[in-house]
Tab-separated table of C-alpha atoms in Angstrom:
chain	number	residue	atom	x	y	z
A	56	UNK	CA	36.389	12.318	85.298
A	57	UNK	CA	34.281	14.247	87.452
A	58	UNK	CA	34.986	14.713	91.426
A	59	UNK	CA	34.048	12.487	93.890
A	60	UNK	CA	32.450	9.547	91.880
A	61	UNK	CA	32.460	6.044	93.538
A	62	UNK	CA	30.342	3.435	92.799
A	63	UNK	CA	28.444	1.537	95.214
A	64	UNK	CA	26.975	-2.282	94.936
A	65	UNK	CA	25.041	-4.167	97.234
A	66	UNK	CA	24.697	-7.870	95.913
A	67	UNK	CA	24.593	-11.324	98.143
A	68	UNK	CA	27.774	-13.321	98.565
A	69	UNK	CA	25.673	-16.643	97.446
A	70	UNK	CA	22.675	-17.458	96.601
A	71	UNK	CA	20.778	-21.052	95.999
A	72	UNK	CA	20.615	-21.870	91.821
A	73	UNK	CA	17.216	-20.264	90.408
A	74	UNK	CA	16.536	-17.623	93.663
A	75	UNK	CA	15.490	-14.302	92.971
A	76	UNK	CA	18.037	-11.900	94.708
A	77	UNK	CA	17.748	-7.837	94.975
A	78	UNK	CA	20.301	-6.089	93.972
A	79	UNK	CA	21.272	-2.588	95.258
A	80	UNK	CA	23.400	-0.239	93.443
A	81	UNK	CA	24.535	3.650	93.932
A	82	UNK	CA	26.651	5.896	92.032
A	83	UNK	CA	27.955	9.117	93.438
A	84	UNK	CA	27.538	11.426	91.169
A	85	UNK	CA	26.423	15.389	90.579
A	86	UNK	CA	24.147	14.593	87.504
A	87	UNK	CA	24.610	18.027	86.207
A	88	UNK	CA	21.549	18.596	84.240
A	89	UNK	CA	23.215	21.165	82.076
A	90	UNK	CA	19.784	23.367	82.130
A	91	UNK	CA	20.964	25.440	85.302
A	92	UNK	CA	23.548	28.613	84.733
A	93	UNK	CA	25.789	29.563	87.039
A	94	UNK	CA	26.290	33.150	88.936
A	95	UNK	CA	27.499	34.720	85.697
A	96	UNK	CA	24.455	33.809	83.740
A	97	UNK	CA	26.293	31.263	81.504
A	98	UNK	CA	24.977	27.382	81.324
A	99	UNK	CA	26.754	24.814	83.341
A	100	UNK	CA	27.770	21.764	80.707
A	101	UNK	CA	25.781	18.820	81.419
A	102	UNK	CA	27.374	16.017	83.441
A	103	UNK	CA	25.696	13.001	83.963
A	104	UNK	CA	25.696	9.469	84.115
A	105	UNK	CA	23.767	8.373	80.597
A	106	UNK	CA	24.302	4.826	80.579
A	107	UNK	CA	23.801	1.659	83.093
A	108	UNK	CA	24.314	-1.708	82.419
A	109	UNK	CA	24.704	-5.086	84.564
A	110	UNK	CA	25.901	-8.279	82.973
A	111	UNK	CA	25.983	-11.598	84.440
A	112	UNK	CA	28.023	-13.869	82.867
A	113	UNK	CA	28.011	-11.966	80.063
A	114	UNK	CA	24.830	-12.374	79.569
A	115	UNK	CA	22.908	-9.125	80.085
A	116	UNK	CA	20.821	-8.687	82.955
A	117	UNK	CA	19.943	-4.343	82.903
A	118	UNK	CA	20.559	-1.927	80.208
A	119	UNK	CA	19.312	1.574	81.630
A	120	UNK	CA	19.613	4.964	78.987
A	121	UNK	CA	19.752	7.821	81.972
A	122	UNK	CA	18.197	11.011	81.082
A	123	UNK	CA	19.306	14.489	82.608
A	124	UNK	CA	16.046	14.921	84.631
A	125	UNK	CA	17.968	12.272	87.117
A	126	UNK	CA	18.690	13.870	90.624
A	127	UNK	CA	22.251	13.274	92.055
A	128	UNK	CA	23.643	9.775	93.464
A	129	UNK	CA	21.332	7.483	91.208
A	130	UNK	CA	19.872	4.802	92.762
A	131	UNK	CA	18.973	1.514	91.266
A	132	UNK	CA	17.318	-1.679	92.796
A	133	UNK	CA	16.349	-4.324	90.608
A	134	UNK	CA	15.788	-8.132	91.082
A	135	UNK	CA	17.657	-10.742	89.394
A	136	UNK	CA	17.602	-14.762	89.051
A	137	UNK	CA	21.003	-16.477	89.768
A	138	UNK	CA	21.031	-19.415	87.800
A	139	UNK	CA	25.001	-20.737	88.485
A	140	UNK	CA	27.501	-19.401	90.310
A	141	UNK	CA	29.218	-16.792	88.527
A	142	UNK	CA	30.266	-12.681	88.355
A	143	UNK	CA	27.951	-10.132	88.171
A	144	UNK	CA	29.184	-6.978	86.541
A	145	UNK	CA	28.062	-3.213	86.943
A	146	UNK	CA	28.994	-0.331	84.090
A	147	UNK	CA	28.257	3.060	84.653
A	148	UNK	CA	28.519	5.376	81.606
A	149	UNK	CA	30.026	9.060	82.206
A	150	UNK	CA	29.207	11.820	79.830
A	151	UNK	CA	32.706	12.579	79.716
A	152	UNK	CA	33.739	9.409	78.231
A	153	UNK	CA	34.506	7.889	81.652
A	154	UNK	CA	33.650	4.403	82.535
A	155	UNK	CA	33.119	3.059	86.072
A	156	UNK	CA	32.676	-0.815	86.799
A	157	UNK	CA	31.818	-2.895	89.704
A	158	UNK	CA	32.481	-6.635	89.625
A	159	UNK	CA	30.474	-8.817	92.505
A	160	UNK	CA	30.790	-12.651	92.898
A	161	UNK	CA	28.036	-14.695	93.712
A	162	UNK	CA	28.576	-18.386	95.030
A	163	UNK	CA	26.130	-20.917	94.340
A	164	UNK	CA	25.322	-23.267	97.105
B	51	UNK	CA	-28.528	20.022	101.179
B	52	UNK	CA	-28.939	17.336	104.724
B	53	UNK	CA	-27.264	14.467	101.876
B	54	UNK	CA	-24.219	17.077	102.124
B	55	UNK	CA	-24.154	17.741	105.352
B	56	UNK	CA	-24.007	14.263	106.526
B	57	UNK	CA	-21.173	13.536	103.316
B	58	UNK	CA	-19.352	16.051	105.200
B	59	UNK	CA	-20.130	14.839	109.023
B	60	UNK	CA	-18.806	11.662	107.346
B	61	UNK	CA	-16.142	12.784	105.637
B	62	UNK	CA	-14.904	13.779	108.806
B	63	UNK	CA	-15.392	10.886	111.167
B	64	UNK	CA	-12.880	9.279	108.322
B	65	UNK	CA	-10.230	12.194	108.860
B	66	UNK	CA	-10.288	12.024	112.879
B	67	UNK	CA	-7.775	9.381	113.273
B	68	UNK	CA	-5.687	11.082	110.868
B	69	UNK	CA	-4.851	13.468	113.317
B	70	UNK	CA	-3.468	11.532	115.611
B	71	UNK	CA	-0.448	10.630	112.997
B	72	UNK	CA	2.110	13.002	114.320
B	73	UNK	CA	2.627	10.644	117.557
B	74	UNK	CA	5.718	8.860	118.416
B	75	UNK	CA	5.792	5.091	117.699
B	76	UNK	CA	7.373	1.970	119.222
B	77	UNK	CA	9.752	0.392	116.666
B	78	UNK	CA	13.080	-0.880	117.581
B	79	UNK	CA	16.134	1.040	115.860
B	80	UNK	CA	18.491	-1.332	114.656
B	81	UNK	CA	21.433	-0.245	112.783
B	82	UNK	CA	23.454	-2.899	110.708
B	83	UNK	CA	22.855	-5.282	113.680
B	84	UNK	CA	23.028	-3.013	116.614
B	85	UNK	CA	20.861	-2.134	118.763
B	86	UNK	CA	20.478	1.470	119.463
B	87	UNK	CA	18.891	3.288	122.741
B	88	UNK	CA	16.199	5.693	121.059
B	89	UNK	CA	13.737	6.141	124.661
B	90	UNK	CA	15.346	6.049	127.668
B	91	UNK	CA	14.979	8.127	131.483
B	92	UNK	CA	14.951	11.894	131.341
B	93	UNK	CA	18.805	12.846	132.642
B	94	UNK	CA	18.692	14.223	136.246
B	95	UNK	CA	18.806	17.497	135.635
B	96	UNK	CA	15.452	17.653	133.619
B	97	UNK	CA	13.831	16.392	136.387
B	98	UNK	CA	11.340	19.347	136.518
B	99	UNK	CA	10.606	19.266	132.701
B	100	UNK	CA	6.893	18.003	131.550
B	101	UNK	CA	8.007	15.170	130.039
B	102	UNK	CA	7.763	11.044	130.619
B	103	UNK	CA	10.666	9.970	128.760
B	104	UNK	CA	13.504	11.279	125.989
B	105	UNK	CA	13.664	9.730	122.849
B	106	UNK	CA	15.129	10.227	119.615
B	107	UNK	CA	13.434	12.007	116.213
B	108	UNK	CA	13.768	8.907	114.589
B	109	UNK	CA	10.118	7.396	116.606
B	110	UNK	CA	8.357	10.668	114.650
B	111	UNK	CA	9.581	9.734	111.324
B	112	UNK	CA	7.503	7.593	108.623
B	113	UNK	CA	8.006	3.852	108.292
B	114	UNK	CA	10.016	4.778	104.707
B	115	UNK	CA	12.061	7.459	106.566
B	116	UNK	CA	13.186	5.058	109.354
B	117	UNK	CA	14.181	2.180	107.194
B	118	UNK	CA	16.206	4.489	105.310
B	119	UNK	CA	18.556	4.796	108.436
B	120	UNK	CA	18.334	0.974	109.277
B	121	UNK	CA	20.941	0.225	106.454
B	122	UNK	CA	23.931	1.923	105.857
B	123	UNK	CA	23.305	1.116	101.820
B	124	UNK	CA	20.684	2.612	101.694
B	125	UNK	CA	21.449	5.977	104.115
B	126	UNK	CA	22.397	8.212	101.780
B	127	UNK	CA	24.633	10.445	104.647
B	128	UNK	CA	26.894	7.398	104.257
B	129	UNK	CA	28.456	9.349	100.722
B	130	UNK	CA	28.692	12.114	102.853
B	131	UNK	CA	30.965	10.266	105.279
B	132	UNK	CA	32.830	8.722	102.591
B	133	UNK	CA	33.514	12.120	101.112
B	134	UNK	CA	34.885	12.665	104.623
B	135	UNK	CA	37.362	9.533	104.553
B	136	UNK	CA	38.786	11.527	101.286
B	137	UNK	CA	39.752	14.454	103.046
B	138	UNK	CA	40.539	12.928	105.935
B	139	UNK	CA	43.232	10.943	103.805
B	140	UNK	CA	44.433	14.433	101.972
B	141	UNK	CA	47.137	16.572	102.884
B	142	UNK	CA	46.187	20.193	103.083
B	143	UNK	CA	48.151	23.298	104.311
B	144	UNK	CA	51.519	24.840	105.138
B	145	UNK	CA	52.593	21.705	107.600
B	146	UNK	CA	51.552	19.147	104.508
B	147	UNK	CA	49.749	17.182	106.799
B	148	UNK	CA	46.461	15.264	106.561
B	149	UNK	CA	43.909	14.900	109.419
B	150	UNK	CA	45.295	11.197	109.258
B	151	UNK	CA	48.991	12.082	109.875
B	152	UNK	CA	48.269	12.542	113.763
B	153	UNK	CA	45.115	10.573	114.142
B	154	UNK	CA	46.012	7.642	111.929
B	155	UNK	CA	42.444	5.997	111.361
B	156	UNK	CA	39.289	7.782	112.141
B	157	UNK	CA	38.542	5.194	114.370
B	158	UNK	CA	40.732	6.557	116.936
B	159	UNK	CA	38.084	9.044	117.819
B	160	UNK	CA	35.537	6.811	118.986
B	161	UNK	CA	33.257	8.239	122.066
B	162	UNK	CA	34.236	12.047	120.575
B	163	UNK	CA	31.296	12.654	119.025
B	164	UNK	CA	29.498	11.469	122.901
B	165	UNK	CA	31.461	13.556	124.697
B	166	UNK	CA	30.941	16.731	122.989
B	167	UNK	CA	30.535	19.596	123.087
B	168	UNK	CA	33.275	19.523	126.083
B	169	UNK	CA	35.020	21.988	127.941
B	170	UNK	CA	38.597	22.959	126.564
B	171	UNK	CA	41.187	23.505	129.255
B	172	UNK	CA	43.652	25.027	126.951
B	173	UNK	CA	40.810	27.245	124.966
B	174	UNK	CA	39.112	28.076	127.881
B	175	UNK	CA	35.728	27.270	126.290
B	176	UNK	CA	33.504	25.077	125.375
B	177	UNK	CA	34.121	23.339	121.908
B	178	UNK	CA	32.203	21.476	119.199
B	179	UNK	CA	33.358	19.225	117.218
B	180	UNK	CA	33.228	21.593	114.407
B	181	UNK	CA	35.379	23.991	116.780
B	182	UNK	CA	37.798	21.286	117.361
B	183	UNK	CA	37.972	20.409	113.460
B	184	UNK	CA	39.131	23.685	113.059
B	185	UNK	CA	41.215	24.126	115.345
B	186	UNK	CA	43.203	21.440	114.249
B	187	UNK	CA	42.907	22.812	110.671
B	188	UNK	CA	44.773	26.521	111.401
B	189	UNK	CA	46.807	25.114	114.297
B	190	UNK	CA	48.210	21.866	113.151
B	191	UNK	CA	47.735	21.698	109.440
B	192	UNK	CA	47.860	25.196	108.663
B	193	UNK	CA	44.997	25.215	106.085
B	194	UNK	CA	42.025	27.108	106.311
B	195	UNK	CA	39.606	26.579	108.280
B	196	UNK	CA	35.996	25.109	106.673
B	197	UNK	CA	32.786	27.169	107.007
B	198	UNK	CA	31.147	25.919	110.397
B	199	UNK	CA	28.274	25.118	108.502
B	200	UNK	CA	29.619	23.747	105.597
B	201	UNK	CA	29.220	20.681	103.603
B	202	UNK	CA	32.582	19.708	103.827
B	203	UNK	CA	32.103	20.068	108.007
B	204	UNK	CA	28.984	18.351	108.037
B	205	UNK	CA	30.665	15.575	105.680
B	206	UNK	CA	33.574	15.324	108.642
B	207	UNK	CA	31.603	15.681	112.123
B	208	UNK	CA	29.609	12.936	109.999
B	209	UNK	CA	32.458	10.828	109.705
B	210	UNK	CA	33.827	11.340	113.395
B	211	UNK	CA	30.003	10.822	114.710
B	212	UNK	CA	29.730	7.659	112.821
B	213	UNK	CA	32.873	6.344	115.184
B	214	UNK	CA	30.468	6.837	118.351
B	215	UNK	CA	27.593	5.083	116.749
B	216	UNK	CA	25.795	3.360	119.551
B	217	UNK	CA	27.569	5.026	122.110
B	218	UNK	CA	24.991	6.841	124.845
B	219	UNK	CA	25.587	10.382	124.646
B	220	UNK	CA	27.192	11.504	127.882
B	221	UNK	CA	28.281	15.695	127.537
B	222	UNK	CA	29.703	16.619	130.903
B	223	UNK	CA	27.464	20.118	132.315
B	224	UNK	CA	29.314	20.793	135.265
B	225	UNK	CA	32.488	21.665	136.047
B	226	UNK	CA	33.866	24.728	133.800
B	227	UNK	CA	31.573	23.443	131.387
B	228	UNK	CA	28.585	24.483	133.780
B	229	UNK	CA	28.526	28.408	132.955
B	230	UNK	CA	28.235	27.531	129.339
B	231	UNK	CA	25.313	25.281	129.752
B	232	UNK	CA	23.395	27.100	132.274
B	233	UNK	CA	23.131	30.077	129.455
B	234	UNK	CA	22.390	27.249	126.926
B	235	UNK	CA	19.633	26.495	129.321
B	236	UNK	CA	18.255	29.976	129.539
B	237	UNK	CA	18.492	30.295	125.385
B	238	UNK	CA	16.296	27.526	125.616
B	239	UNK	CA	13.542	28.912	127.500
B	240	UNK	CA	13.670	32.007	126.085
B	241	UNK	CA	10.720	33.466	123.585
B	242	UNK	CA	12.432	34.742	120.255
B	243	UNK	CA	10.878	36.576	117.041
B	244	UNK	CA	7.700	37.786	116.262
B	245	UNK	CA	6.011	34.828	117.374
B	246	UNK	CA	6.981	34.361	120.861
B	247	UNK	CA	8.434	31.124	120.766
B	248	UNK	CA	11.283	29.410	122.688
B	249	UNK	CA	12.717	25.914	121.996
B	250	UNK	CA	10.431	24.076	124.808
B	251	UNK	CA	7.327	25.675	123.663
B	252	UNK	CA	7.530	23.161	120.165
B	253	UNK	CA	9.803	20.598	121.435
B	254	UNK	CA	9.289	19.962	125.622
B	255	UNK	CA	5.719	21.162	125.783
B	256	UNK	CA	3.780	19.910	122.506
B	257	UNK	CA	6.408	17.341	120.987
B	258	UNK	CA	3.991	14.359	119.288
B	259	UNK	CA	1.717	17.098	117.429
B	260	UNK	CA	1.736	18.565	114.533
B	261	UNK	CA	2.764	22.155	113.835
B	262	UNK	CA	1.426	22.678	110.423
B	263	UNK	CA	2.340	19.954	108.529
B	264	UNK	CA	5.487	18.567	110.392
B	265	UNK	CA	5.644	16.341	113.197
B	266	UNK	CA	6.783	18.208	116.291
B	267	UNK	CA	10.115	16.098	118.139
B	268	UNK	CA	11.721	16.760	121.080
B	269	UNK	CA	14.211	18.158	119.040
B	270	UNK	CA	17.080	15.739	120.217
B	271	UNK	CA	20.744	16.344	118.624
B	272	UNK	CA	22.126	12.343	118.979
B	273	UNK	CA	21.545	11.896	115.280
B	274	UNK	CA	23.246	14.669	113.970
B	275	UNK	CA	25.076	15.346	111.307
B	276	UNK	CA	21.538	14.839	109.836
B	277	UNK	CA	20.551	13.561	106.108
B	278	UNK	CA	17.511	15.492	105.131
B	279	UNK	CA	15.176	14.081	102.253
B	280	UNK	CA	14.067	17.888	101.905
B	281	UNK	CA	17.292	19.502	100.955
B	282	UNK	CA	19.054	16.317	100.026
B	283	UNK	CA	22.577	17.065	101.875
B	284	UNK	CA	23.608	16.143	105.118
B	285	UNK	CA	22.486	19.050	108.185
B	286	UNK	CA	24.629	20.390	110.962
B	287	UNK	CA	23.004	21.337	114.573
B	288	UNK	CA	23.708	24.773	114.123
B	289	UNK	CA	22.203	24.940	110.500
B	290	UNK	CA	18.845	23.466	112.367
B	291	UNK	CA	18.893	26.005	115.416
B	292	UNK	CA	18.908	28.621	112.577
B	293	UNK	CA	16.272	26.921	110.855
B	294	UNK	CA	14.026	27.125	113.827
B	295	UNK	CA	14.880	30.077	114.964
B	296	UNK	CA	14.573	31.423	111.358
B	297	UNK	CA	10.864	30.125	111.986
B	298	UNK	CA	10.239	31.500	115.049
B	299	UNK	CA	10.374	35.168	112.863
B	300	UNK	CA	13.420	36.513	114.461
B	301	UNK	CA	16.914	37.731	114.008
B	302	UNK	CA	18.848	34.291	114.290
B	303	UNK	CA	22.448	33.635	115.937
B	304	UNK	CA	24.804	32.627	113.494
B	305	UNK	CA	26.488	28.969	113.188
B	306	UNK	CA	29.235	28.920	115.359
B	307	UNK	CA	28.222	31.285	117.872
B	308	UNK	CA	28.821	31.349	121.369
B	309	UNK	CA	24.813	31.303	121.827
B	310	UNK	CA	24.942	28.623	119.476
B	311	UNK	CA	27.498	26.161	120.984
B	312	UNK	CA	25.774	27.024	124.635
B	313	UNK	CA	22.441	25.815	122.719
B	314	UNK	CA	23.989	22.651	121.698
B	315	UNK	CA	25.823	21.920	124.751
B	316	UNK	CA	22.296	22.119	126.963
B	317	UNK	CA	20.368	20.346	124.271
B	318	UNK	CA	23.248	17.541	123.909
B	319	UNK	CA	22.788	17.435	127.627
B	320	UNK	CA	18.991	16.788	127.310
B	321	UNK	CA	19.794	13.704	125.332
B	322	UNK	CA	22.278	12.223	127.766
B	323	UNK	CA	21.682	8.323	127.736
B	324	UNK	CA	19.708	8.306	124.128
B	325	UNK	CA	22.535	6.525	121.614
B	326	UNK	CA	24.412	8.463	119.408
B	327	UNK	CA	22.854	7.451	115.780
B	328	UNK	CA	24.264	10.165	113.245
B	329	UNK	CA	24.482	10.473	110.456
B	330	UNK	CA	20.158	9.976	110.241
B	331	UNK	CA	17.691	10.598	107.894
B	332	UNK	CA	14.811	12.699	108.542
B	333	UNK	CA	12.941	14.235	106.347
């Protein structure tokens, strides 16, 4: 797992059934491209984030492929419609294998 | 040939009240619900500056640049600060203790980051924050001490700032402290490098235009540690007073110099009543 990762979600406690809410998320992250080479001349492995998902319900709400071009800390905003009450769950992907997940509730009503 | 002319006669009436761009504006600054003090009085002892009012560098920022500090969520000095809240957890050094061992939560420095830079009876100087960090580093942990300018300081003068948020910045500048700032004072007014300038030539006497393409501040320190867009990592004071100096075309002091810390104390002082608002984006 690389250092200092720690995801970061912004979502509303409750929302009315149907409303359009933003949600905000951040991942800490160095996003090592794996094109830059360190002081002895040799590449630095990539490390990045290459996968993003959120499900609500279960049902799937995002599905982002990330691509090494991606500066550090990615940011995503995105709307999404709350139809019921229910959890809505963030997955980060780690190029290491690592997995990272968020879970927010949102209260209907 | 006169079709061109006037296109370009035209062309400029368009681009004349572009130029007036670089002045301050009059939004409120409103952090997670708080109200923050970004114009206020000049402090007594600028009483025979050439200026109206103090205010922050947040007023010469773009609508996108001051939102950015509005929410915490979406400041990105905020990972700095919890970066900070790591180490400050994490024992380090030959007494295997952690910066929370003696100071519990970081809350218990609240008004520090106001108060400073402050006179040090048992130093005999003047200290920053960043001093202070380290002295409490070699002295009490017995770990080494950061790199003044470091991220890992900027990271932890960000998290101990962020306990004053609000807080009007009140440095004390007399006393023993007075020596220090009266040479901060003269650093101030002093020409450096190749082009002859001194702090107030940008930042008391033509703050509100442009120099080049940048918006000209008063060059206030309350929202240090700052989160630049341009280098994407959080900014110490002293890493700016290089900067500028650095621009003025001369030799600069380094971070963590006495001339330095004298700097900071006098220009702390010459915020004294604005709130303290670090860690802010600028850009």
């Amino acid at each position: 797992m690389a250092d200092g990762v720690r995801p970061r979600v912004k979502a509303p406690r409750s929302a009315e059934a149907g409303e359009v809410v933003t949600i905000k998320t951040l991942i800490s992250h160095k996003m090592e491209s794996g094109q830059r080479k360190n002081k002895d001349g040799s590449v630095i492995p990539r490390s990045i984030i290459n996968r993003f998902t959120c499900e609500f319900n279960g049902t799937s709400v995002l599905d982002v492929k990330m691509e090494p071009a991606i500066s550090t800390n990615p940011y995503f905003e995105f709307e999404a419609t709350i139809p019921e009450a229910g959890d809505m769950k963030f997955t980060w992907y780690d190029d290491d294998g690592s997995v990272y997940e968020d879970t927010k509730t949102i209260k209907v009503g | 040939m006169k079709f061109k002319a006037l296109t370009a006669i035209a062309a400029l009436m368009v681009a004349a009240p572009a130029l007036t761009f670089a002045d301050p504006d009059d939004d409120t600054l409103v952090i997670e619900g708080q109200e923050m003090v970004t114009k206020t009085d000049l402090p007594a002892h600028m009483e025979d500056a050439n200026m109206d009012m103090i205010m922050s560098g947040w007023h010469f920022r773009s609508d996108e640049t001051q939102a950015l500090q509005m929410d915490d969520f979406d400041n990105p000095g905020m990972i700095f600060v919890d970066q900070a809240l790591d180490n400050w957890e994490s024992v380090e050094g030959s007494a295997g203790k952690s910066c929370a061992s003696c100071h519990e939560g970081p809350e218990s420095l609240a008004g520090v980051r106001a108060t400073y830079p402050k006179w040090n009876e048992d130093a005999g100087e003047v200290r920053t924050i960043a001093m202070q960090v380290n002295s409490c580093r070699t002295e009490n942990m017995g770990a080494e001490p950061y790199k003044y300018d470091s991220t890992q300081m900027a990271a932890m003068e960000a998290l101990i700032t962020l306990q004053s948020r609000g807080m009007p910045v009140d440095v004390a500048i007399d006393g023993p402290a007075a020596e220090t700032w009266e040479k901060g004072q003269e650093i101030y007014y002093t020409r450096y490098g190749q082009l002859e300038l001194s702090c107030a030539s940008c930042h008391e006497e033509n703050y509100g235009n442009m120099i080049r393409a940048d918006h000209l501040s008063q060059g206030q320190i309350n929202g240090f540690p700052t989160y630049r867009l341009k280098n994407a990592k959080l900014n110490t004071v002293h890493g700016r007073f290089k900067g500028c100096v650095r621009d003025t075309r001369a030799e600069t002091f380094s971070p963590g110099s006495p001339e330095f810390v004298a700097l900071e104390l006098y220009v702390a002082s010459r915020g004294n009543g604005l709130s303290v608002e670090g860690p802010s984006v600028r850009n």
